[in-house]
Amino acid sequence: MTTRRSPILWIAVALLLVCGVASAIGGVWLAALGGSFYYIVAAVAFLATAGLLVTGSPSALVVYAVFVLGTLLWALWEVGFDWWPLAARGDVIFLIGLLLLTPFVTRSLGRRSIADVLEGRHTHPTAFQGGGLFLSTSLGLVAAVAVVSWFTDLHRIEGTVPENTVDRQAAFAGDVPPGEWHAYGRTGAGDRFSPLSQITPDNVANLEVAWQYNTGDVKQEGDPVETTFEVTPLKIANRLFLCTPHQNVIALDADTGAEIWRYEPEVKGELALQHLTCRGLSYRSAEAASAATAAATPPPAAAAIPATTGDPANLPVAAANAALATCAAKLYMPTADGRLIALDPDTGRVCSNFGGGDGQIDLWSQMPNVKPGAYYSTSPVVVANDRLIVGGTVLDNVSTAEQSGVIRGYDADTGDLVWAWDSGNPDRTEPLPEGETYTPNSPNSWSISASDEALGLVYVPLGNQPPDQWGGNRSDNVERFSSAVVALDTRTGALRWSFQTVHHDLWDYDVPAQPSLVDLDVNGARVPALVQPTKQGELFVLDRRTGTPVLPVTELAAPQGAAAGDHTAETQPRSNLSFDPPQLRESDMWGVSMFDQLACRISLHSLRYEGRFTPPSEQGSLIYPGNFGVFNWGGVAIDPARQIAFTTPTYLAFVSKLVPRENAQDLYVQDKSFEPGEALPALNENFGAPFAVKLNPFLSALGLPCQSPPWGYVAAADLITGKVLWQHKNGTVRDQSPIPVPFRMGVPNLGGPIVTAGGVAFLSGTIDYYLRAYDVSNGEELWKARLPAGGQATPMTYEGSDGRQYVLAVAGGHGSLGTKTGDAVIAYRLPAEK
């Protein structure tokens, strides 16, 4: 009997040959770098199976079955019952095994000679059955392990948050009414905690949309990549106040979402060159304002400052022809062209009793290296003790001649400059004489500060001096204050204490998040504490009076060997409460298949990597955690009664490669078609430094992270003991993969959480488009609502005039993350009782 051999057999042979050759080449390369020899063994198995198939030998199935079992044992040894890493190791092998068991292949087995093979003669048509049974059993074991691992979560920490440890009323005390939200973190303490308790774990699943408002402010041609809608609105009386990326300020009715007024400033010169955003507004009540100062400043003649785009006939306040107003209460808005504008919350008009009569402060005043679009405040200013305290962002890694990181304190009523604390000249805080400028390129504060008005202190998180990856010429003051949190006297700007979170920062480990203030019961005493999240994963818990650690901080030895002309710190601080991830190993590499995982293994061994704080290098260094940060500007939320932090740790590795510069003009890492002077800055060129830097996520050729998931979690931590109480992976890749994958992998998050007295936390910052609710006690996801775009902002909650609790999320996306952009503001509430 003669038969034609099935084309499927030859397809199987071709697949085995391709896999064998790829495994051989990559396996030898990996082994030469000191990595695993598994891929060389895999190459032998692939090629041997292919050869035996060509000869028609049933031993092909036996060899492949042994290979499957060996791979299964090796994979379990490397990663245990962890589904996603197991899938990357076994998916290709499993699918080829299934192909080998199809009749198209098996009926061609059992041949004895090449002549039999070529002539298509069967000599033992059932000889394959033993090998087929062996292979079927092997694949069945793989399937069984896959099922078990699917329901096993090796990354999960189970636990329960203890009930309230301090008096609830004392913990919730404050000047902000319970149903309102007066600052970015609700209060100046920045805890992102609401005392509202109407929404609970028992009823949160019943939340429904109350209203949706669209701002109409969308990304425009010429905007920076990082154009983001990161605002957390304020809620004062029964109005919501928010700002948009293009600097519109909008007032909404808190019950209905109806627009009340809109203010559009005339932006002067270039908009922001790198970050175009507004994280929020700041508020000063009429009661806190100086009535005498307000009354003593008569309004000047009406000025032609545009104030609205709405139809006045449909708005409670016809602000289209608004002039200046004398303001008792004030909203403060930082603009992308380097101004701070004061507005009347009632009408949206610019305040005449502020800023010399025109309602604004020029933040470029006495600033060195003036370049429109290069400096402004992306975060809301602090209002405390009759002061406005303002920091600002500068361009990252463009040059060594950027603006100053000066922190300035203004009179909150008049806008007059009262003090200026410059980390480059920290002992001098009085305003500079005319003609002088602040220290160029000193560490800046682009994030949100916190304040304790009773102590008279403002707590400022500082970044690093540009460039981030080389610091051979940093001054003593820069070495002291880079990547530190500092406490300044709100009235004078005098430095009270500083705490450095990274020594000689070479990793862009800015202090990224607002400090959160909480009073902790430690050994029977009430300690006013500050919780500072960091990019490298520490939660430093400090006494906010003195800056001394409440939880122990240990100095650990750090990798050495910086680039030419630079040095590394011998030690780095580690908190007793740390989300610092374990050092990456070869077995942590990941991919869609064994082959892109192999490439990631080779990449890992090709880079310099000695754990956290590996210095940047010309070879290319793996930086883990990367500068995306375990924590970023969203910070953490604090439950002051339970004395815990609700956190959102994210884990992504980056690669930092130094590129030697021969001069201060040429482009070394940017597209050569870039012309200096264009709107887009030459990011990472580091003009004036000896090195440019290539900085990118540690990704495979397919654009996926080289490290295994999970990449993001929600977790609760005890602020007294430093113990992580529970931790769960969070979010899916539904909106980031070609095929919507709804499974919870644990994905990056950018945007902060909030916690409520009802025992529910809310978060919208994951890269899938959901607002989620969690049980604070155990971390279980209780509810989620689909958002129309990325929710890279911090939610907030408030009480409407109807007595019902609302939860509000902003869905605007984020350019750097690649999430869908939008302009939606959405409020949710429980159904009305019948």
C-alpha atoms as one frame of an Amber mdcrd trajectory, in Angstrom:
protein
   0.000   0.000   0.000   1.351   3.409  -0.888   0.086   6.786   0.324   1.089
  10.365  -0.123   2.485  11.909   3.030   0.362  14.679   4.502   1.555  18.261
   4.068   0.839  18.673   7.794   3.727  16.319   8.522   6.096  18.520   6.587
   4.711  21.598   8.326   5.477  19.909  11.654   8.993  19.085  10.461   9.523
  22.674   9.326   8.309  24.052  12.656  10.595  21.716  14.562  13.565  22.675
  12.404  12.915  26.403  12.838  12.486  25.990  16.590  15.588  23.842  16.762
  17.793  26.266  14.865  16.498  29.260  16.835  17.005  27.427  20.128  20.494
  26.370  19.108  21.633  29.845  18.121  20.015  31.562  21.094  20.913  28.761
  23.481  24.617  28.855  22.647  24.589  32.648  22.936  22.831  32.499  26.314
  25.149  29.794  27.637  28.184  31.813  26.547  26.858  34.688  28.679  26.572
  32.395  31.672  22.877  31.599  31.333  20.778  28.465  31.273  21.737  25.453
  29.110  18.081  24.479  28.703  17.767  25.959  25.223  20.675  23.891  23.909
  18.908  20.772  25.179  15.688  22.053  23.601  17.471  22.515  20.279  18.653
  18.895  20.343  15.125  17.694  21.127  13.519  19.790  18.374  16.030  18.707
  15.742  16.013  15.045  16.795  12.229  14.952  16.639  12.291  16.527  13.180
  14.823  13.980  11.929  12.855  11.064  13.290   9.677  12.382  11.690  11.391
  12.538   8.324  12.396   8.879   8.667   8.903   7.965   9.813  10.151   6.600
  13.116   7.584   6.390  15.945  10.464   7.232  18.272   9.821  10.867  17.285
   6.865  10.895  19.645   8.841   9.280  22.441  11.670  11.812  22.123   9.228
  14.678  22.054   7.316  13.298  25.053  10.534  13.130  27.069  11.275  16.696
  25.977   7.807  17.840  27.117   8.223  16.226  30.532  11.718  17.624  30.930
  10.520  21.109  30.025   7.660  20.818  32.502   9.998  19.834  35.325  12.473
  22.582  34.415   9.709  25.197  34.258   8.296  24.167  37.637  11.787  24.315
  39.104  12.261  27.853  37.754   8.896  29.462  38.513   6.627  27.032  40.357
   2.887  27.000  39.707   2.858  30.526  38.241   0.621  30.461  35.166   1.939
  33.312  33.028   5.642  32.352  33.279   4.728  28.675  32.754   2.716  29.567
  29.651   5.662  31.395  28.110   7.880  28.350  28.589   5.450  25.761  27.331
   2.990  27.234  24.843   4.952  26.561  21.647   6.059  23.122  22.847   2.510
  22.169  23.839   0.986  23.265  20.526   3.590  21.402  18.504   2.898  18.336
  20.641  -0.788  18.544  19.798   0.129  18.823  16.125   2.257  15.684  16.377
  -0.724  13.744  17.739  -2.981  14.562  14.785  -3.727  11.723  12.318  -2.004
  13.736   9.597   1.280  13.058  11.388   0.732   9.790  13.246  -0.447   7.748
  10.243   2.882   8.505   8.560   4.859   6.911  11.378   6.072   3.321  11.688
   8.269   3.300   8.511  11.479   1.343   8.390  13.608   2.857   5.646  14.224
   5.952   3.618  12.920   4.060   0.579   9.726   3.319   2.493   9.473   6.936
   3.378  10.039   8.152  -0.179   7.673   5.575  -1.684   5.017   6.052   0.952
   4.862   2.380   2.076   3.549   1.542   5.565   5.248  -1.384   7.279   3.901
  -1.032  10.844   0.837   1.227  10.720   0.197   0.974  14.488   3.743   1.239
  15.683   3.269   4.850  16.730   0.696   3.999  19.407   3.106   3.534  22.325
   4.852   6.811  21.636   1.537   8.500  21.027   0.247   7.378  24.380   3.430
   8.596  26.070   3.161  11.989  24.355  -0.573  12.247  25.126   0.163  11.545
  28.791   2.927  14.150  28.847   0.702  16.788  27.306  -2.062  15.841  29.724
   0.290  16.491  32.627   1.147  19.878  31.133  -2.544  20.689  30.834  -3.162
  19.596  34.426  -0.325  21.808  35.698  -1.716  24.684  33.634  -5.138  24.280
  35.240  -3.686  24.092  38.746  -1.458  27.114  38.135  -4.375  29.122  36.726
  -6.062  28.880  40.120  -2.843  29.419  42.076  -1.600  32.927  42.829   1.949
  32.804  44.143   2.076  36.609  44.359  -0.959  37.058  46.564  -0.578  37.987
  50.203  -3.722  37.152  52.150  -4.583  39.118  55.221  -7.003  41.429  56.948
  -6.627  45.001  58.106  -7.352  45.350  61.831 -10.329  47.364  62.929  -9.889
  50.989  63.972  -6.918  51.377  66.284  -7.574  54.985  67.321 -10.617  57.090
  68.056 -12.371  57.604  64.736 -13.613  61.123  65.478 -10.141  62.272  66.531
  -8.612  60.742  63.415 -11.083  62.475  61.112 -10.842  65.909  62.699 -10.151
  68.792  60.331 -11.391  72.103  58.998 -12.779  70.704  55.733 -16.477  69.746
  55.934 -16.892  65.950  55.658 -18.732  66.141  52.350 -16.204  68.421  50.620
 -12.767  68.138  48.982 -10.731  71.367  49.347  -7.254  70.337  48.166  -5.573
  67.810  45.898  -5.396  65.238  48.722  -8.730  66.518  50.154  -6.892  68.500
  52.834  -3.402  69.916  53.102  -2.415  66.663  54.834  -2.598  64.842  51.519
  -4.041  61.622  52.946  -6.701  61.191  50.226  -9.130  60.031  52.909 -12.822
  60.938  53.066 -14.881  60.599  56.262 -17.974  59.787  54.174 -19.392  56.347
  54.904 -22.600  56.009  52.897 -20.872  53.748  50.340 -19.778  50.485  51.956
 -18.496  47.069  50.870 -22.072  45.829  51.114 -23.627  48.332  48.683 -20.803
  49.592  46.449 -21.777  47.120  43.712 -24.962  49.153  43.253 -23.142  52.325
  42.144 -24.477  53.817  38.925 -23.636  56.817  36.768 -25.165  60.005  38.145
 -23.888  62.263  35.351 -21.100  62.698  32.810 -19.533  65.940  31.655 -17.119
  66.350  28.743 -14.779  69.316  28.877 -14.187  69.575  25.121 -10.457  69.987
  25.805  -8.733  67.291  23.754  -5.180  66.746  22.594  -4.197  69.034  19.748
  -1.635  68.922  16.978   1.720  70.088  18.272   1.020  69.104  21.887   3.748
  67.173  23.714   3.428  63.388  23.867   2.830  63.693  27.577  -0.393  65.679
  27.332  -2.465  64.364  30.202  -5.750  64.986  32.009  -4.569  64.232  35.563
  -6.844  66.538  37.524  -8.482  65.767  40.846 -11.361  68.261  41.126 -12.147
  70.267  44.249 -15.604  70.266  45.815 -16.545  73.417  47.699 -20.128  74.060
  48.849 -22.092  72.520  45.975 -19.633  73.229  43.181 -16.847  71.241  41.605
 -13.766  73.033  40.284 -11.303  71.502  37.838  -8.672  72.410  35.267  -7.837
  70.839  31.909  -4.542  70.187  30.116  -4.902  73.393  28.065  -5.454  75.403
  31.242  -9.229  75.860  31.144 -10.777  76.252  34.599 -14.327  74.947  34.900
 -16.979  75.118  37.618 -19.703  72.452  37.649 -22.836  71.824  39.656 -21.925
  68.935  41.950 -25.376  67.326  41.741 -25.898  67.462  37.976 -22.525  68.113
  36.331 -23.937  71.194  34.602 -21.323  73.791  33.654 -21.600  76.988  35.701
 -18.662  78.930  34.309 -15.462  78.421  32.362 -12.286  80.480  32.325  -9.778
  80.299  29.476  -6.536  82.193  30.055  -4.635  83.677  27.183  -1.514  81.531
  27.170   1.544  83.615  26.362   4.260  82.082  24.183   4.953  78.362  24.071
   2.874  75.873  25.982   4.789  73.308  28.019   7.452  71.548  25.961   7.531
  68.248  27.840   4.525  67.879  30.160   1.195  69.530  29.401  -1.103  68.887
  32.309  -2.856  70.379  35.301  -3.222  68.110  38.311  -5.509  70.465  40.159
  -6.444  73.823  41.602  -5.947  75.284  45.056  -8.488  77.056  47.251  -8.496
  79.699  49.958 -11.766  80.356  51.731 -13.193  83.787  52.431 -12.957  83.056
  56.144  -9.210  82.441  55.858  -8.596  85.474  53.700  -7.651  88.884  55.016
 -10.771  91.025  54.785  -8.753  94.139  55.441  -6.391  93.430  52.540  -9.257
  92.618  50.201 -11.183  95.737  51.143  -8.131  97.972  50.841  -7.508  97.002
  47.232 -10.040  98.678  44.927 -10.585  96.990  41.580  -8.861  98.627  38.638
 -10.558  99.388  35.372 -12.037  96.436  33.552  -9.484  94.416  31.606 -10.056
  92.413  28.471  -9.348  88.952  29.887 -11.487  86.247  28.246 -13.403  84.117
  30.713 -15.733  81.565  29.136 -16.708  79.535  26.104 -20.180  78.658  27.311
 -23.417  80.283  26.141 -24.173  82.957  28.752 -27.884  82.466  28.225 -27.569
  78.928  29.520 -25.180  79.611  32.396 -26.021  80.847  35.899 -23.110  83.298
  35.604 -22.718  85.184  32.338 -18.943  85.269  32.390 -18.323  85.829  28.701
 -17.860  89.572  29.251 -16.395  89.240  32.724 -14.044  91.870  34.058 -11.855
  91.695  37.120 -13.501  91.034  40.471 -12.624  91.725  44.073 -12.372  88.238
  45.586 -12.867  87.151  49.161 -12.381  83.441  48.439  -9.884  82.507  45.732
  -9.031  79.657  43.386  -5.414  79.469  42.252  -4.468  78.114  38.840  -0.883
  77.573  37.595  -0.572  78.007  33.840   1.708  76.351  31.296   3.319  79.669
  30.407   4.627  80.172  33.949   1.970  82.208  35.738  -0.241  81.733  38.784
  -3.732  83.202  38.370  -6.300  83.853  41.122  -9.986  83.445  40.245 -13.264
  84.173  41.974 -14.959  80.801  42.719 -18.403  82.397  42.364 -17.974  83.895
  38.903 -14.728  82.671  37.345 -13.491  86.241  37.071  -9.847  87.123  37.654
  -9.202  88.617  41.114  -8.218  92.271  41.083  -6.975  92.089  44.673  -4.127
  89.786  43.763  -0.872  90.093  41.879  -0.635  93.844  41.637  -4.171  94.268
  40.323  -4.092  91.981  37.301  -4.813  88.789  39.245  -1.625  86.954  38.416
   1.962  86.239  39.454   4.786  85.862  36.962   6.697  82.722  37.975   9.454
  83.577  35.486  10.417  86.540  37.643  14.150  86.351  38.486  14.345  82.882
  36.971  17.591  82.004  35.132  17.691  80.452  31.657  14.348  81.814  30.506
  12.880  79.561  27.834   9.102  79.677  27.310   7.489  76.299  27.894  10.420
  74.918  29.863   9.187  75.797  33.371   5.834  75.905  35.123   3.933  74.320
  37.984   2.152  71.141  36.856   0.793  70.558  40.357  -1.521  72.626  42.557
   0.143  75.107  44.879  -0.062  74.787  48.660  -2.271  77.177  50.625  -1.201
  77.308  54.275  -0.768  79.928  56.995  -1.661  82.826  54.661   0.953  81.684
  52.153   0.906  80.274  48.648   3.842  77.902  48.269   4.847  77.228  44.673
   7.317  74.848  43.050   7.701  73.960  39.392   8.863  71.446  36.820  11.870
  71.818  34.529  12.848  69.830  31.444  14.267  66.395  32.184  17.683  65.549
  30.748  17.860  68.270  28.104  20.800  70.299  29.406  22.777  71.391  32.418
  21.449  74.931  32.022  17.842  74.661  33.116  15.769  76.887  35.375  16.024
  77.012  39.142  14.119  74.641  41.412  13.392  77.502  43.816  10.375  77.113
  46.137   8.598  80.429  46.663   6.152  81.621  49.301   3.686  84.381  48.376
   1.137  86.298  50.389  -2.078  84.381  49.710  -4.164  87.569  49.689  -2.024
  89.921  47.621   0.339  87.658  45.710   3.382  89.532  47.011   6.560  87.447
  47.261   7.436  86.855  50.931  10.243  84.303  50.748  12.179  82.083  48.370
  13.953  78.876  49.367  16.502  77.852  46.757  18.122  74.437  47.328  21.213
  75.815  45.597  21.418  78.599  48.210  19.358  77.213  51.120  20.360  79.635
  53.886  19.045  82.723  52.115  15.245  82.953  51.973  14.492  86.658  51.652
  13.370  87.868  48.205  16.265  88.570  45.842  17.180  92.137  44.981  16.258
  93.293  41.513  18.691  92.039  38.898  19.657  88.820  40.695  18.430  85.363
  39.679  17.993  82.083  41.490  20.489  79.210  41.266  20.315  77.570  37.826
  19.614  73.855  37.604  18.981  73.345  41.312  16.738  70.420  42.388  13.106
  71.250  41.721   9.722  70.141  43.052   7.321  69.128  40.304   5.005  67.095
  42.524   2.502  68.037  45.209   3.520  69.322  48.621   1.693  68.847  51.922
   1.298  71.159  54.908   0.674  71.143  58.642  -0.650  74.566  59.576  -0.478
  73.823  63.318   3.253  73.156  63.056   3.653  75.916  60.462   5.474  73.577
  58.069   5.192  72.726  54.397   6.654  69.414  53.243   8.197  69.596  49.777
   9.235  66.536  47.725  12.298  67.386  45.635  13.560  65.936  42.374  17.037
  65.517  41.019  19.317  68.009  39.316  19.415  67.487  35.528  20.908  65.384
  34.105  19.563  62.486  36.115  22.122  59.840  35.097  25.389  61.710  35.619
  26.316  63.802  38.635  30.019  64.380  38.522  29.754  68.149  38.992  27.047
  68.438  41.640  27.581  70.943  44.431  27.403  70.104  48.126  23.925  71.615
  48.345  22.716  69.593  45.372  24.145  66.447  46.934  22.263  67.255  50.113
  18.847  68.084  48.679  18.463  66.053  45.470  15.691  63.465  45.872  14.920
  64.601  49.406  11.806  65.725  51.241  12.290  69.028  53.042  10.252  70.792
  55.698  10.111  74.573  55.339   8.611  77.183  57.631   5.442  78.314  55.870
   5.829  81.926  56.996   9.549  82.463  56.386  10.738  79.650  54.110  13.467
  78.675  56.577  14.607  75.065  56.383  13.512  73.052  59.427  14.691  69.596
  58.359  15.464  67.451  55.339  15.491  63.715  54.699  17.185  62.290  51.621
  15.537  59.236  50.076  18.373  58.495  47.590  22.019  59.448  47.900  23.690
  60.809  44.757  20.703  59.903  42.602  21.709  58.533  39.168  18.372  56.848
  38.381  15.778  59.637  38.112  14.432  58.591  41.493  12.805  61.971  42.164
  10.605  62.069  45.230   7.493  61.845  43.066   4.514  61.876  45.388   2.827
  64.178  47.849   3.810  63.367  51.437   0.822  62.081  53.416   0.391  63.258
  56.998  -1.134  61.087  59.723  -0.981  60.892  63.506   0.206  57.433  64.574
  -0.132  55.738  67.953   3.361  54.391  68.584   4.136  52.721  71.916   1.255
  54.524  73.575   2.209  57.984  72.298   0.625  59.994  69.517   3.311  60.796
  66.917   2.636  63.324  64.126   4.009  61.391  61.172   4.710  61.869  57.481
   4.538  59.009  54.965   6.716  59.548  51.893   6.305  57.148  48.940   9.272
  56.893  46.559   9.970  55.625  43.065  12.319  52.950  44.384   9.518  51.439
  46.482  10.165  52.775  49.974   7.506  54.192  52.246   9.523  56.306  54.639
   7.547  57.010  57.812   9.028  60.070  59.535   8.227  62.247  62.510   6.999
  65.323  60.672   8.229  67.631  63.438  11.867  66.617  63.070  12.272  64.357
  60.026  13.564  61.474  62.148  12.335  57.993  61.164   9.356  56.501  62.989
   9.892  53.192  61.233  13.568  52.182  61.144  15.679  53.147  58.132  18.764
  51.094  57.331  21.670  52.112  55.123  22.507  49.172  52.812  25.580  48.721
  50.641  24.971  49.732  47.021  26.652  48.691  43.733  29.696  50.758  42.844
  31.415  51.849  39.639  29.910  54.942  38.042  30.766  56.435  34.655  33.942
  58.401  34.072  34.093  61.543  36.182  31.284  60.422  38.473  30.894  58.338
  41.621  28.260  56.313  43.427  27.110  56.491  47.023  28.440  53.659  49.139
  25.058  53.033  50.768  21.378  53.728  50.120  18.520  54.036  52.637  15.890
  51.312  52.986  12.767  51.716  55.083  11.339  49.023  57.311   8.216  49.480
  55.185   9.411  48.733  51.681   7.911  47.545  48.416  11.374  47.124  46.950
  11.053  44.135  44.590  13.418  41.144  44.681  16.402  41.342  42.346  15.540
  40.150  38.838  16.866  36.734  37.841  17.094  35.013  34.484  14.072  32.927
  35.465  12.042  36.143  35.792  12.292  36.786  32.060   9.069  36.497  30.109
   7.520  36.641  26.669   4.662  35.423  24.533   6.725  32.349  23.750   9.937
  30.588  24.721  11.757  32.493  21.979  11.101  36.111  22.915  11.700  34.961
  26.490  15.054  33.586  25.313  15.863  36.958  23.763  15.007  38.660  27.058
  17.304  36.261  28.915  20.119  37.185  26.550  19.350  40.876  27.021  19.439
  40.524  30.806  22.878  38.889  30.702  24.114  41.477  28.182  23.302  44.391
  30.472  25.056  45.504  33.605  22.856  44.517  36.522  23.784  44.108  40.167
  20.398  44.766  41.697  18.763  47.994  42.744  20.964  51.086  42.318  23.095
  49.557  39.549  24.775  52.677  38.099  24.059  53.732  34.490  26.808  52.660
  32.099  27.991  52.814  28.511  27.367  49.073  28.342  23.747  49.668  29.270
  22.435  49.056  32.780  19.214  47.464  33.899  17.437  49.810  36.311  14.871
  48.054  38.481  12.625  49.518  39.653  12.729  51.848  36.660  12.119  55.576
  36.747   8.396  54.976  36.101   8.489  54.237  39.794   6.995  51.747  42.219
   5.093  54.852  43.295   4.639  58.031  41.291   2.688  61.274  41.605  -0.541
  59.504  42.616   0.978  58.622  45.985  -0.872  56.506  48.542  -4.072  56.863
  50.550  -4.106  56.767  54.352  -6.833  55.495  56.667  -6.064  57.517  59.837
  -8.272  55.358  62.071  -6.877  52.009  60.977  -3.425  53.582  60.593  -2.736
  51.853  57.306  -1.693  52.915  53.807  -3.613  51.746  50.743  -0.933  51.486
  48.058  -0.564  50.683  44.350   2.981  49.363  43.759   4.063  49.060  40.127
   7.111  47.158  38.871   8.711  47.919  35.508  12.386  47.651  34.622  14.166
  50.201  32.428  17.449  50.258  30.537  19.796  53.227  30.965  22.672  53.484
  28.491  25.134  56.362  28.577  26.288  57.753  25.225  29.531  59.779  25.314
  29.182  63.326  24.017  31.999  64.986  22.118  30.442  68.451  22.150  27.481
  70.384  23.483  25.727  70.903  20.151  25.263  67.641  18.256  22.389  65.230
  18.734  23.414  61.808  19.977  20.141  60.086  20.919  17.433  62.128  19.209
  16.398  61.937  15.590  19.029  63.805  13.551  16.275  65.702  11.759  15.506
  67.523  15.004  16.451  71.182  14.886  17.325  72.981  18.121  14.701  75.636
  18.726  11.790  73.456  17.634   8.956  73.075  20.129   9.987  69.536  21.061
  12.957  69.633  23.431  15.959  67.417  22.779  15.129  65.034  25.596  17.955
  62.910  27.026  20.636  64.800  25.081  22.047  66.340  28.292  23.761  69.264
  26.558  26.669  70.387  28.724  27.230  66.967  30.311  29.745  64.362  29.119
  26.998  61.826  28.359  23.636  61.705  26.670  21.398  58.825  27.727  19.270
  56.258  25.943  16.468  55.493  28.349  13.730  53.004  27.586  11.590  50.317
  29.198  13.073  46.817  29.299  10.943  45.326  26.526  11.108  42.376  24.163
  11.159  42.734  20.381   7.376  42.338  20.534   7.054  45.379  22.785   6.148
  43.412  25.910   7.896  43.738  29.272  10.815  41.329  29.513  10.005  40.668
  33.155   7.184  38.342  34.132   3.871  39.702  35.351   2.412  40.819  37.691
   3.522  44.380  37.037   1.033  46.058  39.353  -0.760  45.461  42.638  -2.988
  46.958  45.274  -1.695  46.451  48.798  -2.307  47.571  52.358   0.533  48.270
  54.779   0.526  48.767  58.540   2.191  52.106  59.285   3.045  51.101  62.845
   4.752  47.767  62.176   5.773  48.171  58.529   4.053  44.884  57.646   2.301
  44.392  54.293  -1.121  43.167  55.403  -2.437  42.021  52.043  -1.399  42.349
  48.408  -3.268  41.417  45.221  -2.408  41.782  41.561  -4.569  44.402  39.922
  -5.845  45.108  36.416  -5.786  43.519  32.968  -4.205  44.125  29.561  -7.622
  44.323  27.940  -6.987  47.748  26.432  -3.302  47.272  25.607  -3.245  43.983
  23.668  -4.367  43.249  20.085  -6.813  40.696  21.496  -8.795  41.925  24.504
  -7.512  39.756  27.361  -9.803  40.189  30.387  -7.689  38.098  32.769  -6.156
  39.785  35.794  -2.397  39.898  35.170  -1.496  42.836  37.400  -0.716  45.927
  35.316   0.983  49.295  35.845  -0.925  52.100  37.511  -0.487  55.864  37.227
  -2.825  57.868  39.398  -3.594  57.719  43.089  -6.120  55.876  45.243  -8.612
  57.249  47.743  -9.980  55.636  50.895 -13.291  56.306  52.641 -14.596  55.810
  56.182 -17.082  53.374  54.676 -14.222  50.916  54.234 -13.997  51.247  50.451
 -11.034  52.377  48.340 -11.280  53.639  44.765  -8.683  53.636  41.981  -8.827
  54.428  38.254  -5.163  54.643  37.193  -4.571  51.163  35.727  -3.812  50.852
  32.004  -7.168  49.207  31.448 -10.048  51.660  31.462 -11.875  51.011  34.724
 -12.768  52.731  37.946 -12.504  50.026  40.616 -13.667  49.732  44.215 -11.929
  47.571  46.824 -12.661  46.370  50.322 -10.015  48.100  52.432 -10.129  45.250
  54.949  -8.888  42.531  52.604  -8.261  44.073  49.169 -11.026  42.235  47.354
 -12.272  43.955  44.217 -15.937  44.755  44.852 -17.026  46.684  41.760 -15.748
  48.216  38.569 -17.131  50.604  35.966 -15.917  50.919  32.398 -14.373  54.302
  31.524 -14.334  55.835  28.019 -10.577  56.497  28.195  -7.603  55.943  30.468
  -8.250  57.018  34.041  -4.756  58.318  34.887  -5.930  60.652  37.623  -6.839
  60.343  41.288 -10.589  59.987  41.988 -12.390  61.948  44.681 -15.651  61.652
  46.605 -18.125  64.160  48.024 -21.647  64.631  49.332 -24.193  66.342  47.108
 -26.921  68.708  48.211 -29.251  65.698  48.030 -27.358  64.112  50.937 -25.971
  61.314  48.771 -22.323  60.326  48.444 -20.799  60.666  44.976 -17.585  59.170
  43.587 -15.963  61.077  40.725 -13.424  59.879  38.166 -11.657  61.679  35.331
 -10.993  59.716  32.125  -8.487  61.585  29.980  -5.717  59.103  29.219  -1.973
  59.547  29.328   0.324  60.095  26.358   3.402  58.366  27.771   1.428  55.262
  28.761  -0.370  55.087  25.440  -3.806  54.932  27.029  -6.736  56.374  25.093
  -7.148  60.114  25.534 -10.439  61.727  26.437 -12.138  64.558  28.292 -14.735
  62.856  30.485 -15.651  63.661  34.075 -18.001  61.000  35.466 -19.839  60.935
  38.800 -21.338  57.807  40.364 -23.775  57.382  43.239 -26.035  54.777  44.791
 -29.621  54.511  43.533 -32.165  56.623  45.375 -33.982  54.794  48.110 -37.555
  53.894  47.187
